[in-house]
Short mmCIF file of C-alpha atoms and ligand atoms in Angstrom, two decimals:
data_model
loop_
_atom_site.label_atom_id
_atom_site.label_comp_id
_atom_site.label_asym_id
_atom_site.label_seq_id
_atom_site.Cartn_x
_atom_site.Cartn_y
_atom_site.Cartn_z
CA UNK A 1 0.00 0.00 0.00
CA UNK A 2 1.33 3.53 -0.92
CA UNK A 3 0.34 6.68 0.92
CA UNK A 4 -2.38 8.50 -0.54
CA UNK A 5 -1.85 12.69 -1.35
CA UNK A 6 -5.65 13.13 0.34
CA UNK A 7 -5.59 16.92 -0.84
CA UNK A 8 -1.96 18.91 -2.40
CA UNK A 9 0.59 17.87 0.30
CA UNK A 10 -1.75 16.35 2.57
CA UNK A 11 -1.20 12.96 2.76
CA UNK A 12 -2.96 9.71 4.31
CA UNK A 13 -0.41 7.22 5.94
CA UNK A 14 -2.03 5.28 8.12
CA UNK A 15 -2.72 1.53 7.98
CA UNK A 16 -5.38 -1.01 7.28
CA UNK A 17 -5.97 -3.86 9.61
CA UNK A 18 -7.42 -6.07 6.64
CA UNK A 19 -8.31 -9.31 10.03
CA UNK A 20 -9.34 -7.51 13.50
CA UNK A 21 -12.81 -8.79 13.93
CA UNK A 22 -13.23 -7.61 17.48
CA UNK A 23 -13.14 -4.25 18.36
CA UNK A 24 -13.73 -4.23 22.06
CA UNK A 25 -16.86 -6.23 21.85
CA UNK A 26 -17.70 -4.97 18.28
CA UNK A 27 -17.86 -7.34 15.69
CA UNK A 28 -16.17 -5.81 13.12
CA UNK A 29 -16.57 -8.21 10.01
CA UNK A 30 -14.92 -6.00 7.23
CA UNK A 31 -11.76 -5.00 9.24
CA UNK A 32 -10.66 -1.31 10.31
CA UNK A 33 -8.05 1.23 9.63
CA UNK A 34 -6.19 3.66 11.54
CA UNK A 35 -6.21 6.63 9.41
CA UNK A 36 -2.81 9.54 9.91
CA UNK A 37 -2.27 12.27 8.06
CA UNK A 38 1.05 14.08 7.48
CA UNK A 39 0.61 17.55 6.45
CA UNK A 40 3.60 18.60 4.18
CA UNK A 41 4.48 22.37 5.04
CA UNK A 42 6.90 24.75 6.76
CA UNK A 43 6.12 22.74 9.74
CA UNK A 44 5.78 19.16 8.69
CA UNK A 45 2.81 18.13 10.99
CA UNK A 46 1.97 14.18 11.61
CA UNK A 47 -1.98 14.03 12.69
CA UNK A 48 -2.29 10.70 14.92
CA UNK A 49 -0.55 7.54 15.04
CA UNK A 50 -1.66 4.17 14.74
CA UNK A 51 -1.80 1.20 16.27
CA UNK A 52 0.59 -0.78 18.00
CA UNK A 53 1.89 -3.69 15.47
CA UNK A 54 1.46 -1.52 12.20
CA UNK A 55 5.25 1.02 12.93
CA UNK A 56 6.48 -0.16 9.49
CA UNK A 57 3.06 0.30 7.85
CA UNK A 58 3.07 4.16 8.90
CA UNK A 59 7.06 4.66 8.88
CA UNK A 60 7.21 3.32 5.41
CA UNK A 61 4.38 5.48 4.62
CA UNK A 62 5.84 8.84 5.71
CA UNK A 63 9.50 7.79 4.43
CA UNK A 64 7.45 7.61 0.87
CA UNK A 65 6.98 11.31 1.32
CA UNK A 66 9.43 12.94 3.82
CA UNK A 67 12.59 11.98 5.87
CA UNK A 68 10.33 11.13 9.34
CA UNK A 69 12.93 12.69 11.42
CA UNK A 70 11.87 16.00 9.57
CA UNK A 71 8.51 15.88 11.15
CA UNK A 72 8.39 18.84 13.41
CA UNK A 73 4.88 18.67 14.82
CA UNK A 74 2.86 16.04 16.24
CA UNK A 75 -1.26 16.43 16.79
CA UNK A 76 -2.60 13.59 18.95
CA UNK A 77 -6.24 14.21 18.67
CA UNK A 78 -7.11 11.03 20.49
CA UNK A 79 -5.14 9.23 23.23
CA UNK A 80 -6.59 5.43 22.98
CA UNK A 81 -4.30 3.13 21.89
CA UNK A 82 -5.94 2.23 18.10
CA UNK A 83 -4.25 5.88 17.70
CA UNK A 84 -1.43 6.62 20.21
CA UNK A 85 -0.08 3.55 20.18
CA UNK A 86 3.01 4.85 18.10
CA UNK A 87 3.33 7.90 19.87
CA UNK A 88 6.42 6.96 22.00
CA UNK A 89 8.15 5.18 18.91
CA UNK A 90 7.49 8.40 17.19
CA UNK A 91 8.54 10.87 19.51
CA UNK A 92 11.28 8.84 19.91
CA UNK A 93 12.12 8.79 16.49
CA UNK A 94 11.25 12.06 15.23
CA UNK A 95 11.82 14.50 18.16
CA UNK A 96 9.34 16.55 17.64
CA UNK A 97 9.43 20.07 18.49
CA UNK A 98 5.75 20.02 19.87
CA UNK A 99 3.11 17.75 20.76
CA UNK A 100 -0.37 19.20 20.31
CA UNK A 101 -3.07 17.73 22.54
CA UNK A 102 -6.06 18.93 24.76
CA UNK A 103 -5.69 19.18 28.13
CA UNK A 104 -7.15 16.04 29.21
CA UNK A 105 -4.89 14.44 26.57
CA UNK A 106 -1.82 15.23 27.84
CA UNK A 107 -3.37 14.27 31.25
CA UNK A 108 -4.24 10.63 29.36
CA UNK A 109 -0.77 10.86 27.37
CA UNK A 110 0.69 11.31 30.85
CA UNK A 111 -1.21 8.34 32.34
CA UNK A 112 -0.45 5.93 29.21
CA UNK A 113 3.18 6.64 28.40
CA UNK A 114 4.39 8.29 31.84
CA UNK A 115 6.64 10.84 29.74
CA UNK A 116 7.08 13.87 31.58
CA UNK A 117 9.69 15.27 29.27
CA UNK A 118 8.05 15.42 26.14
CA UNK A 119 7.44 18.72 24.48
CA UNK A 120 3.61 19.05 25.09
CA UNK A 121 1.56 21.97 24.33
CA UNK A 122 -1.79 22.00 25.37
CA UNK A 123 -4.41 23.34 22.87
CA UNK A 124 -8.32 24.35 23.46
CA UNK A 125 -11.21 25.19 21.05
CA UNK A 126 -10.49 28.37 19.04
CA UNK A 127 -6.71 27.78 19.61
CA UNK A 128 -5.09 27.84 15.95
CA UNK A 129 -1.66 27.45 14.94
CA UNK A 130 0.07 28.48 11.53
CA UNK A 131 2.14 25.73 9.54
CA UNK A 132 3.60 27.78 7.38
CA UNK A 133 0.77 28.34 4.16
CA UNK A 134 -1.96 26.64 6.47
CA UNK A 135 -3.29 26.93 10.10
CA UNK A 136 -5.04 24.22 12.09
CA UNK A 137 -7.12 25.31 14.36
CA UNK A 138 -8.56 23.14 16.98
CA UNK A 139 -12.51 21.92 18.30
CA UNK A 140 -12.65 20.22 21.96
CA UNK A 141 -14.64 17.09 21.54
CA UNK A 142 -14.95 15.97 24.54
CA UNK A 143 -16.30 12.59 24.96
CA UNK A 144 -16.73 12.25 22.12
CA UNK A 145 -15.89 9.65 22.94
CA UNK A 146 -12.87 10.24 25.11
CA UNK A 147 -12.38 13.37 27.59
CA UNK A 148 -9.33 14.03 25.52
CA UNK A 149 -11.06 14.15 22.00
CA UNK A 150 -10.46 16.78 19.98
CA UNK A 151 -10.63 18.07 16.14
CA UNK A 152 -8.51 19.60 13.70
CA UNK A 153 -9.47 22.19 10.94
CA UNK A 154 -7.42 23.06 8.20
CA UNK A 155 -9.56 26.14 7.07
CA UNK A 156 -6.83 26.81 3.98
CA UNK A 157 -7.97 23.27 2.87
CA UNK A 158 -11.14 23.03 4.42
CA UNK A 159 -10.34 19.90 5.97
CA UNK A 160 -11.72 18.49 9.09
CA UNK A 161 -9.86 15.79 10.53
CA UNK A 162 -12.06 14.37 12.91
CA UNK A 163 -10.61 11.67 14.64
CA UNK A 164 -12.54 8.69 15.75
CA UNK A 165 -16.39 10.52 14.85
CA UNK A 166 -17.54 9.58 11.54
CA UNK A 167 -15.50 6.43 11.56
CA UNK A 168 -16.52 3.26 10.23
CA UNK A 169 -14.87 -0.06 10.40
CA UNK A 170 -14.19 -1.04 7.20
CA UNK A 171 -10.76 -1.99 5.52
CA UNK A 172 -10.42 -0.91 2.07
CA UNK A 173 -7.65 -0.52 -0.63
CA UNK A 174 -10.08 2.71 -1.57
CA UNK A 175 -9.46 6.04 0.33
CA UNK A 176 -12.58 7.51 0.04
CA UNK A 177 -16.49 7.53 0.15
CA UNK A 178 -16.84 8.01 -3.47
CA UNK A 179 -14.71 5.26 -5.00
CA UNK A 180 -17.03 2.19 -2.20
CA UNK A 181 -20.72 1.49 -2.38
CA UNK A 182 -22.24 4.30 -0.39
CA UNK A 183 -25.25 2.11 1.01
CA UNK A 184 -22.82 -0.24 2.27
CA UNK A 185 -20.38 2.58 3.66
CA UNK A 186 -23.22 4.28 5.74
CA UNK A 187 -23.90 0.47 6.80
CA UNK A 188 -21.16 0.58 8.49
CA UNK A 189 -20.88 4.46 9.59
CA UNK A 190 -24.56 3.54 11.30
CA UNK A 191 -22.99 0.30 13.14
CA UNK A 192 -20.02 2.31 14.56
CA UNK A 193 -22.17 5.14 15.56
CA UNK A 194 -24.91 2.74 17.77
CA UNK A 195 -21.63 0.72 18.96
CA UNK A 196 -19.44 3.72 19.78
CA UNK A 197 -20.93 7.09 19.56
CA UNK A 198 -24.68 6.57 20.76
CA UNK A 199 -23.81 7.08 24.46
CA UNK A 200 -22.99 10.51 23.46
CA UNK A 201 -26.07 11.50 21.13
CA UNK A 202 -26.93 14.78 23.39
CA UNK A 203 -23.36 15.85 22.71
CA UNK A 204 -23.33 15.19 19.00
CA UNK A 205 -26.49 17.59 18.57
CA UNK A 206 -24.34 20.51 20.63
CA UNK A 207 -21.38 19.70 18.84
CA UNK A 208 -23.20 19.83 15.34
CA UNK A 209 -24.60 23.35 16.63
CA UNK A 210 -21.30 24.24 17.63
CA UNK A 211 -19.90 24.00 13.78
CA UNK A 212 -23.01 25.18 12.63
CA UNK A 213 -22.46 28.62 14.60
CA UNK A 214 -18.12 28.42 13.97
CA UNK A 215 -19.85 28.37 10.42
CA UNK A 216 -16.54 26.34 9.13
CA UNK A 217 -16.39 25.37 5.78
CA UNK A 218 -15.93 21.64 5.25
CA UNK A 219 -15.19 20.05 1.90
CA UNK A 220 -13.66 16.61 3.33
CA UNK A 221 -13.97 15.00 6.83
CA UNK A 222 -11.10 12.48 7.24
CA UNK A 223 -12.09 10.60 9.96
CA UNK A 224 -9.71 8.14 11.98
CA UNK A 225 -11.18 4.96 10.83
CA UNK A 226 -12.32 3.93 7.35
CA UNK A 227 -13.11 6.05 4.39
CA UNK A 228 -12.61 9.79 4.30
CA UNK A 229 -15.95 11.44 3.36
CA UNK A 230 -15.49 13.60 0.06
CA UNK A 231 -18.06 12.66 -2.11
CA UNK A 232 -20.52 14.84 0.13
CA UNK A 233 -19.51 15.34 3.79
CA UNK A 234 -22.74 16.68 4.42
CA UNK A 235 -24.29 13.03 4.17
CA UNK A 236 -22.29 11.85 7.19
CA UNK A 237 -23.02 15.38 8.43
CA UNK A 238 -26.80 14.66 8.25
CA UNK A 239 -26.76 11.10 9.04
CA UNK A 240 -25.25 12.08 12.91
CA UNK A 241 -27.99 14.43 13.28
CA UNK A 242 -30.73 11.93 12.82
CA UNK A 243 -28.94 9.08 14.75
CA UNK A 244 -28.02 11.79 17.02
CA UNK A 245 -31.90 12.58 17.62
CA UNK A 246 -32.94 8.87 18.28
CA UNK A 247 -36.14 9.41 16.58
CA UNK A 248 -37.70 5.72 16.23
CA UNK A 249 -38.72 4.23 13.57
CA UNK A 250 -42.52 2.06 13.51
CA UNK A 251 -40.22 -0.80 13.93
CA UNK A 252 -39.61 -3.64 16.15
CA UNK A 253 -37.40 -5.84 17.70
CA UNK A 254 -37.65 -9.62 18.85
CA UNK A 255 -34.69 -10.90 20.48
CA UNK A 256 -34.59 -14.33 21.79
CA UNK A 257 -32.42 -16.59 23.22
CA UNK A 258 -33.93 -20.29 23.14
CA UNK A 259 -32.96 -23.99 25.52
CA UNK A 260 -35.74 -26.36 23.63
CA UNK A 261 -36.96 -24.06 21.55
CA UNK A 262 -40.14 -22.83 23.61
CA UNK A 263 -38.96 -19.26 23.97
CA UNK A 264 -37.85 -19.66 20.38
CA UNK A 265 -41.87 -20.26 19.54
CA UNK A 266 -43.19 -17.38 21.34
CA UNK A 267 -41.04 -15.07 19.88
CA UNK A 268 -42.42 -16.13 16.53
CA UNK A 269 -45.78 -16.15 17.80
CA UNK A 270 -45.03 -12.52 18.75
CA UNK A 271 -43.58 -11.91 15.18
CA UNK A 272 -46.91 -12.82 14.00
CA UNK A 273 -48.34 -10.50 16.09
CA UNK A 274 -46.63 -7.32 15.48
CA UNK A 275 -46.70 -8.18 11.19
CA UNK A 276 -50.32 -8.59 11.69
CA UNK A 277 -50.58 -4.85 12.72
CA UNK A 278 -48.07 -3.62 9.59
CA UNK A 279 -45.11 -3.11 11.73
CA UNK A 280 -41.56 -3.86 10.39
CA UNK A 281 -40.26 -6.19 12.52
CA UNK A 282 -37.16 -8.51 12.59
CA UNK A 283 -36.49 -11.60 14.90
CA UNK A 284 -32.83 -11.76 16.06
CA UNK A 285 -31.74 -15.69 17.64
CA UNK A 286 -29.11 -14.43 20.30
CA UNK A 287 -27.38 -17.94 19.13
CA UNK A 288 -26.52 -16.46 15.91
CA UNK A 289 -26.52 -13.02 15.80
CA UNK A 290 -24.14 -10.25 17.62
CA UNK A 291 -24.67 -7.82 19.89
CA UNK A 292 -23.31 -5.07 17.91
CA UNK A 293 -25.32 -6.02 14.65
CA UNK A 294 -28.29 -6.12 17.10
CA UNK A 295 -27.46 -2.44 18.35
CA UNK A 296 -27.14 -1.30 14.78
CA UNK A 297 -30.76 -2.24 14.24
CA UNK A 298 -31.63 -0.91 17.71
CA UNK A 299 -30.60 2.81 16.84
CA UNK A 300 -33.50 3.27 14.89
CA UNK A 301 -36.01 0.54 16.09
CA UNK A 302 -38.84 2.01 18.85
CA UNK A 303 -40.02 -1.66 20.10
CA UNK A 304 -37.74 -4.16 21.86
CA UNK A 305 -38.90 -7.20 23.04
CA UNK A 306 -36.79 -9.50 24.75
CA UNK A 307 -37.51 -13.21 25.22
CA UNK A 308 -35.53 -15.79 26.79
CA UNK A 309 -36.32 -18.91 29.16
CA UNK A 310 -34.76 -19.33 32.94
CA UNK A 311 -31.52 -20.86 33.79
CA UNK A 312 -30.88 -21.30 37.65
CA UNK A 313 -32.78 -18.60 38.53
CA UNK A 314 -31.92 -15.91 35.77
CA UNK A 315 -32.13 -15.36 32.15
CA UNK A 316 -29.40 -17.25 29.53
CA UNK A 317 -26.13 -15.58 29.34
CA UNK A 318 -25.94 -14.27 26.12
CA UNK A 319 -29.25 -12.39 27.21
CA UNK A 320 -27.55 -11.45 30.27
CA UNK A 321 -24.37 -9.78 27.84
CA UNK A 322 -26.56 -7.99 25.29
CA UNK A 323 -28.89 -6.29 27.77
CA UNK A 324 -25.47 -5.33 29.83
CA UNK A 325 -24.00 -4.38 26.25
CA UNK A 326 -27.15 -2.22 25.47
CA UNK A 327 -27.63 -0.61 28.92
CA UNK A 328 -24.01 0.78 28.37
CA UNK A 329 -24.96 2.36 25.13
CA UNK A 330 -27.92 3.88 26.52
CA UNK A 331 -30.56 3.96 24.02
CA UNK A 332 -33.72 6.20 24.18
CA UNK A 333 -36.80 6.36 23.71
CA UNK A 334 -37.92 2.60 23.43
CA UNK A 335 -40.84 0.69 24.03
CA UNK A 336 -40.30 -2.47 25.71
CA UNK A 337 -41.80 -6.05 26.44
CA UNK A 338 -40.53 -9.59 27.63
CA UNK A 339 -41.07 -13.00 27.56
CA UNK A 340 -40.02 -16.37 28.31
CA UNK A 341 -40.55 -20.13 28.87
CA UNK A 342 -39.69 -21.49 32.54
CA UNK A 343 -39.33 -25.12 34.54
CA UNK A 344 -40.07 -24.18 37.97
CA UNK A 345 -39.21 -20.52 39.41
CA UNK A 346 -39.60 -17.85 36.00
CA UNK A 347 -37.61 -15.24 37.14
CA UNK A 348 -36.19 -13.98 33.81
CA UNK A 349 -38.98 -12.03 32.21
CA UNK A 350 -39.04 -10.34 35.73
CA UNK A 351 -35.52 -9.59 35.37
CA UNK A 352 -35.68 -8.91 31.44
CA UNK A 353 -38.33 -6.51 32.96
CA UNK A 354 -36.04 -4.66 35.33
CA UNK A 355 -33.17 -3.77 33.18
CA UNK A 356 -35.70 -2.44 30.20
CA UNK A 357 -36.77 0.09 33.68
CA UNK A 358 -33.16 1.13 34.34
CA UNK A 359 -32.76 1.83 30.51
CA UNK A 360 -36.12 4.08 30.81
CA UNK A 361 -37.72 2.03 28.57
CA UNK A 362 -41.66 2.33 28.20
CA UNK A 363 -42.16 -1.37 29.72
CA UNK A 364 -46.14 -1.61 27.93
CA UNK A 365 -47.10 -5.14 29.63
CA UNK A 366 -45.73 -7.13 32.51
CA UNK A 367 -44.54 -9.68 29.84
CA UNK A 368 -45.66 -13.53 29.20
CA UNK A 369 -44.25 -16.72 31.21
CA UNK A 370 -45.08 -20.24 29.71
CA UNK A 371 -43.80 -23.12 31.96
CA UNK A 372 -42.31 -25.27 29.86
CA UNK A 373 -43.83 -25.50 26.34
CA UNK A 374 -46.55 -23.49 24.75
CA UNK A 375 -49.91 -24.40 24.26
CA UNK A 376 -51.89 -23.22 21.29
CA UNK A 377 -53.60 -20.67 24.02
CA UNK A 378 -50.32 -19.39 25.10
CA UNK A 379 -49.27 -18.90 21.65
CA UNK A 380 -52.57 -16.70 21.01
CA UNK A 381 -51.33 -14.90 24.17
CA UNK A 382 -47.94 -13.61 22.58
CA UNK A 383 -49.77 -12.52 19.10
CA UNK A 384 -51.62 -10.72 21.11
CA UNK A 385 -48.91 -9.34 22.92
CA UNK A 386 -46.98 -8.63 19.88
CA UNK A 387 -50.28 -6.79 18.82
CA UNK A 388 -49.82 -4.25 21.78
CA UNK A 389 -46.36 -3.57 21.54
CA UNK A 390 -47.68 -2.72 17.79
CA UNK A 391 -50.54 -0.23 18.67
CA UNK A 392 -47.84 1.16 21.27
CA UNK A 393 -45.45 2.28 18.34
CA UNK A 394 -48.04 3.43 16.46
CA UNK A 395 -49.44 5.40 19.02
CA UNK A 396 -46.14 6.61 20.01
CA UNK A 397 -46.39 5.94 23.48
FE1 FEO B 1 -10.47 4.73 17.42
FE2 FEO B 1 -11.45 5.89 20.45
O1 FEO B 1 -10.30 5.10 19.21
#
């Protein structure tokens, strides 16, 4: 792979992890990248690092270009280790005369790499600094979605690097959103914002506001991960402003986990009864399906309803992970109902029940417990069920 001139001496030279599949608990099925950018000017400027395991991926990169020990500036946007993972190889390497970071990332460079001697000069929103024929000027992001996020705007270019917001997962030979599918690219931008970002929705919104009002003028976004938007930043733009708003779709959610298949027939029967009523609706077996392709679907989806039997007093484990997966992400706005088949106690709908109430969800129905296998009457009970949770969405409730 050869670095990539992004815009006239602006140059991508990250790397492309082509077989991560796990991103802290995120299946990621397509791969990632860690995207840096060396800016080619008076003061050669390196934007991020990447990852521990890819140094010859991004030395060989810049040594394409420049002599790395020419690099005078480094900007570490982001601190976690998909991105700062090189930093002490290249400090070490390049000497830099400065290290840009926020203030909580020099805190978080501090607590990572315990450097006290490196050049670091902190840097706020509204700071800007010249490179010679361009200035960068920087935008706080905090948590979004660490404290010590931050942006960096090349007006001259109208570039907005952005770090890890408007990411996607996806390893490609391509560089940008207009050489990929752009159905399948915002597939993936809307997986990595429900798995990553969602937590953070209220602060998207002020932060949209906030570049709205800074009125900047933005002809590329060059995220850290994935494909750099070009083809129309404003898509991406207007795609974190709806997901940001967690408006809900009339859609549903069945999400089962199954022993003998009893759970596994109500949630059909509860399929059934949410189709009957026209709502989209889409049955995920926790057996094969993961939790992050699950959230995806949750970001837009205003039902949930959660089935699965009892096992020694609680629900089945991989019920157990994606509700403690999904509570983390913090989700709004949902309607919510449970079910389940039981042997002799039935305590998981109750507890299916109780984390929906800690997310805030609108819990329409107490929920349905068969002991053992469903009767034809029981069945009738969870169309029915699936019925409500239908005239709920519609209603809006
Ligand atoms: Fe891609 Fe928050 O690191």
């Amino acid at each position: 792979m050869r670095p990539i001139e992004i815009l006239k001496d602006v140059h991508w030279v990250g790397a492309i992890d082509w077989n991560i599949r796990d991103f802290h608990g995120y299946s990621i099925y397509r791969g990632t990248t860690y995207n840096a950018f060396l800016v080619v000017d008076e003061k050669v400027t390196l934007f991020d690092t990447v990852k521990q395991g890819f140094r010859s991926e991004l030395l060989h990169h810049i040594r394409r270009i420049i002599d790395p020990t020419t690099v005078d500036y480094l900007v570490v946007n982001h601190v976690e280790m998909d991105h700062s993972g090189l930093v002490p190889e290249i400090v070490g390497l390049v000497k830099p005369e400065k290290i840009f970071c926020s203030e909580r990332g020099k805190k978080a460079l501090l607590a990572h790499f315990h450097r006290e001697d490196w050049p670091y000069e902190v840097v706020g929103t509204g700071d800007t600094i010249s490179l010679g024929k361009r200035t960068v000027q920087f935008i706080e992001t905090r948590m979004l979605h660490w404290p010590d996020s931050m942006f960096s705007y090349i007006p001259e270019d109208r570039l907005l690097i952005s770090s890890d917001a408007f990411g996607q997962h996806v390893a490609t030979t391509e560089r940008f959103d207009d050489e990929v599918d752009l159905s399948m690219l915002l597939g993936h931008a809307a997986k990595y914002y429900a798995n990553i970002i969602l937590p953070y929705s209220n602060l998207v919104q002020k932060l949209l506001s906030q570049v709205k009002e800074m009125d900047l003028k933005v002809d590329m976004i060059a995220p850290d991960h994935g494909l750099i938007w070009r083809g129309n930043p404003g898509k991406i733009l207007a795609c974190y402003d709806e997901w940001s708003q967690q408006r809900s779709k009339v859609k549903a959610l069945v999400i089962y986990d199954t022993m003998w298949h009893s759970t596994e027939m109500m949630a059909k029967a509860i399929v059934d009864g949410l189709a009957q009523e026209g709502v989209s609706v889409q049955l995920f077996d926790l057996a094969t399906n993961h939790r992050s392709d699950i959230i995806t679907e949750v970001l837009d989806a205003g039902a949930l309803v959660f089935g699965s039997p009892t096992l020694n007093n609680g629900m089945l484990p991989r019920m157990a992970d994606l509700l403690h997966y999904m509570k983390g992400l913090r989700p709004a706005s949902k309607i919510g109902a449970a079910f389940g088949s039981y042997g002799w106690s039935g305590e998981a709908v109750k507890l299916m029940n109780a984390t929906m109430e800690e997310m805030r969800f609108m819990v329409i129905d107490p929920g349905i417990n068969v002991q053992y296998v469903p009767a034809h009457d029981d069945l009738r009970k969870c169309v029915e069920l699936g019925r409500r949770v239908a005239q709920a969405l519609k209603e809006g409730v």
